[in-house]
Short mmCIF file of C-alpha atoms in Angstrom, two decimals:
data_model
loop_
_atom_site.label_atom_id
_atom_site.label_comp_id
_atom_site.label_asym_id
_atom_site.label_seq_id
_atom_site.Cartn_x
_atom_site.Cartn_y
_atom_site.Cartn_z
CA UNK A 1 80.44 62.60 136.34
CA UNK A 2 77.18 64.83 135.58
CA UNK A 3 75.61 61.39 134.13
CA UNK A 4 76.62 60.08 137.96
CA UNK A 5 74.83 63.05 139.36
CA UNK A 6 71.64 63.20 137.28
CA UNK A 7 71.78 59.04 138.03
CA UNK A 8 72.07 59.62 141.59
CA UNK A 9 69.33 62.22 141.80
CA UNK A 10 66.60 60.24 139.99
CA UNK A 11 67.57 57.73 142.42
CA UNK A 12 67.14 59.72 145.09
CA UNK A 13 64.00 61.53 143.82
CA UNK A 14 62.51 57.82 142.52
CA UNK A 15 63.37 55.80 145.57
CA UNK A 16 65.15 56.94 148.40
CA UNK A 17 62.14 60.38 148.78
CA UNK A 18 59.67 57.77 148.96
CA UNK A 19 61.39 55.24 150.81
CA UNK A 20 61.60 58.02 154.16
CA UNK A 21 58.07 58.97 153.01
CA UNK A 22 56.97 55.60 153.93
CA UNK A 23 59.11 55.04 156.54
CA UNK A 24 57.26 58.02 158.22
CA UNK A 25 54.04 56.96 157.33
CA UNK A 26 54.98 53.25 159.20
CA UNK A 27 55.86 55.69 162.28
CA UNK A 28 52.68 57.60 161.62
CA UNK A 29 50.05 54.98 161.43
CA UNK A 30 51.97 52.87 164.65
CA UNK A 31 50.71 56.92 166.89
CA UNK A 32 47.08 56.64 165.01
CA UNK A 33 46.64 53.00 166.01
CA UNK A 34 47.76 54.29 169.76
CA UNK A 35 45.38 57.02 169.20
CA UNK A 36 42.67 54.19 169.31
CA UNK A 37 44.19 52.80 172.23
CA UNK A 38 44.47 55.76 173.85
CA UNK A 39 40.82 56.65 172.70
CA UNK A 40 39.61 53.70 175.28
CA UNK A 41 42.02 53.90 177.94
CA UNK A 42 41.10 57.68 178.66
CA UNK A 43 37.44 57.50 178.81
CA UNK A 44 36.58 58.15 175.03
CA UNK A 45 38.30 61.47 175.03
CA UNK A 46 37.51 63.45 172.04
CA UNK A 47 41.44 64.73 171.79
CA UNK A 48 42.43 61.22 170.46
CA UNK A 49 39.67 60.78 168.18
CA UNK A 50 40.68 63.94 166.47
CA UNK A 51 44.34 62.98 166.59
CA UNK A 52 43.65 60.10 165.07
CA UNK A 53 41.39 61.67 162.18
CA UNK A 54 44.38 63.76 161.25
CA UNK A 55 47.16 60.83 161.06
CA UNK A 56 44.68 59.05 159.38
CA UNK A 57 44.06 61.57 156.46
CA UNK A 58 47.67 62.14 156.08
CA UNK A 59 48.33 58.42 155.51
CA UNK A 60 45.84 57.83 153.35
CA UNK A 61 47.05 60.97 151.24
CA UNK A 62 50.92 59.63 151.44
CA UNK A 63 49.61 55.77 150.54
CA UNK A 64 47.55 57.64 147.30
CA UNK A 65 50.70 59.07 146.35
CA UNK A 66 53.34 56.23 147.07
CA UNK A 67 51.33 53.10 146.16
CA UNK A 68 51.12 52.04 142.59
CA UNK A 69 48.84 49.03 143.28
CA UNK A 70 46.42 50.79 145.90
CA UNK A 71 47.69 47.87 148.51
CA UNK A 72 48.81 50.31 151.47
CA UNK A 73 45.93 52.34 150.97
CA UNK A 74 43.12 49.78 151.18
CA UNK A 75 44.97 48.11 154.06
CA UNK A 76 44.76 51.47 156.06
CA UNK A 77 41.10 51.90 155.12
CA UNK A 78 40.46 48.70 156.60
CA UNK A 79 42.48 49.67 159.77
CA UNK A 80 40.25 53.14 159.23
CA UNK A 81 37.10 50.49 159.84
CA UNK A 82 38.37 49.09 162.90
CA UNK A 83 39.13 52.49 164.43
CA UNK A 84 35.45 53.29 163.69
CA UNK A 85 33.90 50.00 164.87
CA UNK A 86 36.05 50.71 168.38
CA UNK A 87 34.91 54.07 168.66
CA UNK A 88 31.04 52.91 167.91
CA UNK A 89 31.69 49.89 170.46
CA UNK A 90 32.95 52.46 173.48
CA UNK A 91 30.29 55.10 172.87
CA UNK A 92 27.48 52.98 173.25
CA UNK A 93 29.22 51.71 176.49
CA UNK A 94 30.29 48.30 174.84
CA UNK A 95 33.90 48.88 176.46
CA UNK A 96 34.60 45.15 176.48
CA UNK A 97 33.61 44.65 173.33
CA UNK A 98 35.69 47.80 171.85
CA UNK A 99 38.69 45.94 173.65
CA UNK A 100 38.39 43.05 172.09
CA UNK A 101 38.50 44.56 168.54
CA UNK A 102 41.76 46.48 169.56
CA UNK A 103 43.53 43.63 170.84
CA UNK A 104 41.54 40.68 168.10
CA UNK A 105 44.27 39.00 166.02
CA UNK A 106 41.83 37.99 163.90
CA UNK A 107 41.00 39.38 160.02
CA UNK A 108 38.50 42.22 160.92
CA UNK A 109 40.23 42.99 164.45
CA UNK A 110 42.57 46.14 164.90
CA UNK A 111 45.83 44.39 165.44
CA UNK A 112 45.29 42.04 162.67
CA UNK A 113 44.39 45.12 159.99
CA UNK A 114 47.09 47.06 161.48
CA UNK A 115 50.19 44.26 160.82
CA UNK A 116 48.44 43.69 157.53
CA UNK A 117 48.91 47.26 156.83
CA UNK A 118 52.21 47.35 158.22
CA UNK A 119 53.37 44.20 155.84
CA UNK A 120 52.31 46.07 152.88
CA UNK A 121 54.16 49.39 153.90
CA UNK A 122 56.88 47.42 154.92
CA UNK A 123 56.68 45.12 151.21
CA UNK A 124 56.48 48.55 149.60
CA UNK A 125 59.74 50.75 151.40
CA UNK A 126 61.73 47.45 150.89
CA UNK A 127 60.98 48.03 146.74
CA UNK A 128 62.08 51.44 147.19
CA UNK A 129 65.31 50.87 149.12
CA UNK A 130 65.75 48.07 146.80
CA UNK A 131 65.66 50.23 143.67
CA UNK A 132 67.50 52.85 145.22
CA UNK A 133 70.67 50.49 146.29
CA UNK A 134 70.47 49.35 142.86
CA UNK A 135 71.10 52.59 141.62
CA UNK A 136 73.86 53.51 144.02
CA UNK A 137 75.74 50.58 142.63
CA UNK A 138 75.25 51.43 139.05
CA UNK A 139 76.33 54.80 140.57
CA UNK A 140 79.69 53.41 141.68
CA UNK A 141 80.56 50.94 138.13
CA UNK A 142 80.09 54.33 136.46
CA UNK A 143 83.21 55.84 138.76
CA UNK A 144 85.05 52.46 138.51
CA UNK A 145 88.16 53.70 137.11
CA UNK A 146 88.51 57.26 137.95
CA UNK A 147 91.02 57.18 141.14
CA UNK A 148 93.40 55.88 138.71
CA UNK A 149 93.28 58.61 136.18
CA UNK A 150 94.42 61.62 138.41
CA UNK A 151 98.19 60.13 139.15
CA UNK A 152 98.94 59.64 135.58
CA UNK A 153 97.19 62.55 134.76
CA UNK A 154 99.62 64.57 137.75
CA UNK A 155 102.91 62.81 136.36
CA UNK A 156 102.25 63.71 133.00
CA UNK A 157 101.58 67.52 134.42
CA UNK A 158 104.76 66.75 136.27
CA UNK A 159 107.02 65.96 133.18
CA UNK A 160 105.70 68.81 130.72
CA UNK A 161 106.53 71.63 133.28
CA UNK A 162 110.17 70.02 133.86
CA UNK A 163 110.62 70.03 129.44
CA UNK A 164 109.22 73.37 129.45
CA UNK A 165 111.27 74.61 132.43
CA UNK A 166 114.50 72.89 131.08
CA UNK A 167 115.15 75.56 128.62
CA UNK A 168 115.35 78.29 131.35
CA UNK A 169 117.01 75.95 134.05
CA UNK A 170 120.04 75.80 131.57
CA UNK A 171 120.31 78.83 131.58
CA UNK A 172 121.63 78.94 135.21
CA UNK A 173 124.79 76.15 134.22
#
């Protein structure tokens, strides 16, 4: 049983926390790349822009933690670019052109960079859910067995207190 728990928590610690930490981060960078949508549509509003410089940091920071190959993180960067060419396109009063690299689904455009990005997040939280289902299954052979144990274990119980209250249950014949 305590080999079960200290199983289950590296499992939990190893996979499932950074499973949900990328799951958030998918959520995350789908309201930055909005942000840049959002950017255009409202007449360059500085709000978004800042918006977006936060989500931005804090996915790059979770990617640095969560990616071992530096895939997610590069893949952001290069959504990071876009943002930057869109914003560069709209203030110089290039609207069209800023519109075209949102909505582009070609390498170099927003919506291209941003499914890239999403593969790799998505390629990465599928290793981490896969790793920790493996370990909730190696959690479960370990318990194989056990509901067995505790009705033997209760009729044996059972039997000793009837031999060691025979002695005093003769006494009442």
């Amino acid at each position: 049983m305590v080999g079960q728990g200290q199983r289950l928590s590296a499992a939990r610690n190893d996979h499932l926390t950074p499973y949900l930490a990328l799951s958030r981060a998918r959520a995350l960078s789908y309201d930055a790349a909005a942000d840049t949508s959002r950017y255009l549509l409202s007449g360059n509003l500085a709000l978004y822009q800042q918006d977006f410089t936060g989500k931005s940091a804090q996915l790059a920071e979770v990617a640095g933690q969560l990616d071992a190959d530096g895939q997610v993180r590069e893949r952001w960067l290069g959504y990071q670019r876009d943002h930057q060419r869109v914003v560069a396109l709209a203030g110089s009063g290039r609207t069209r052109a800023a519109v075209d690299v949102v909505t582009g689904i070609r390498r170099g455009d927003a919506a291209f960079d941003l499914s890239y990005f999403d593969a790799a997040v998505g390629a990465a939280a599928t290793a981490r859910k896969a790793g920790f289902d493996a370990a909730l299954r190696d959690g479960d052979r370990l318990l194989t067995g056990w509901p067995l144990i505790p009705l033997p274990a209760l009729g044996i119980v059972m039997l000793l207190v009837l031999l060691g209250i025979r002695a005093r249950l003769a006494e009442y014949r």
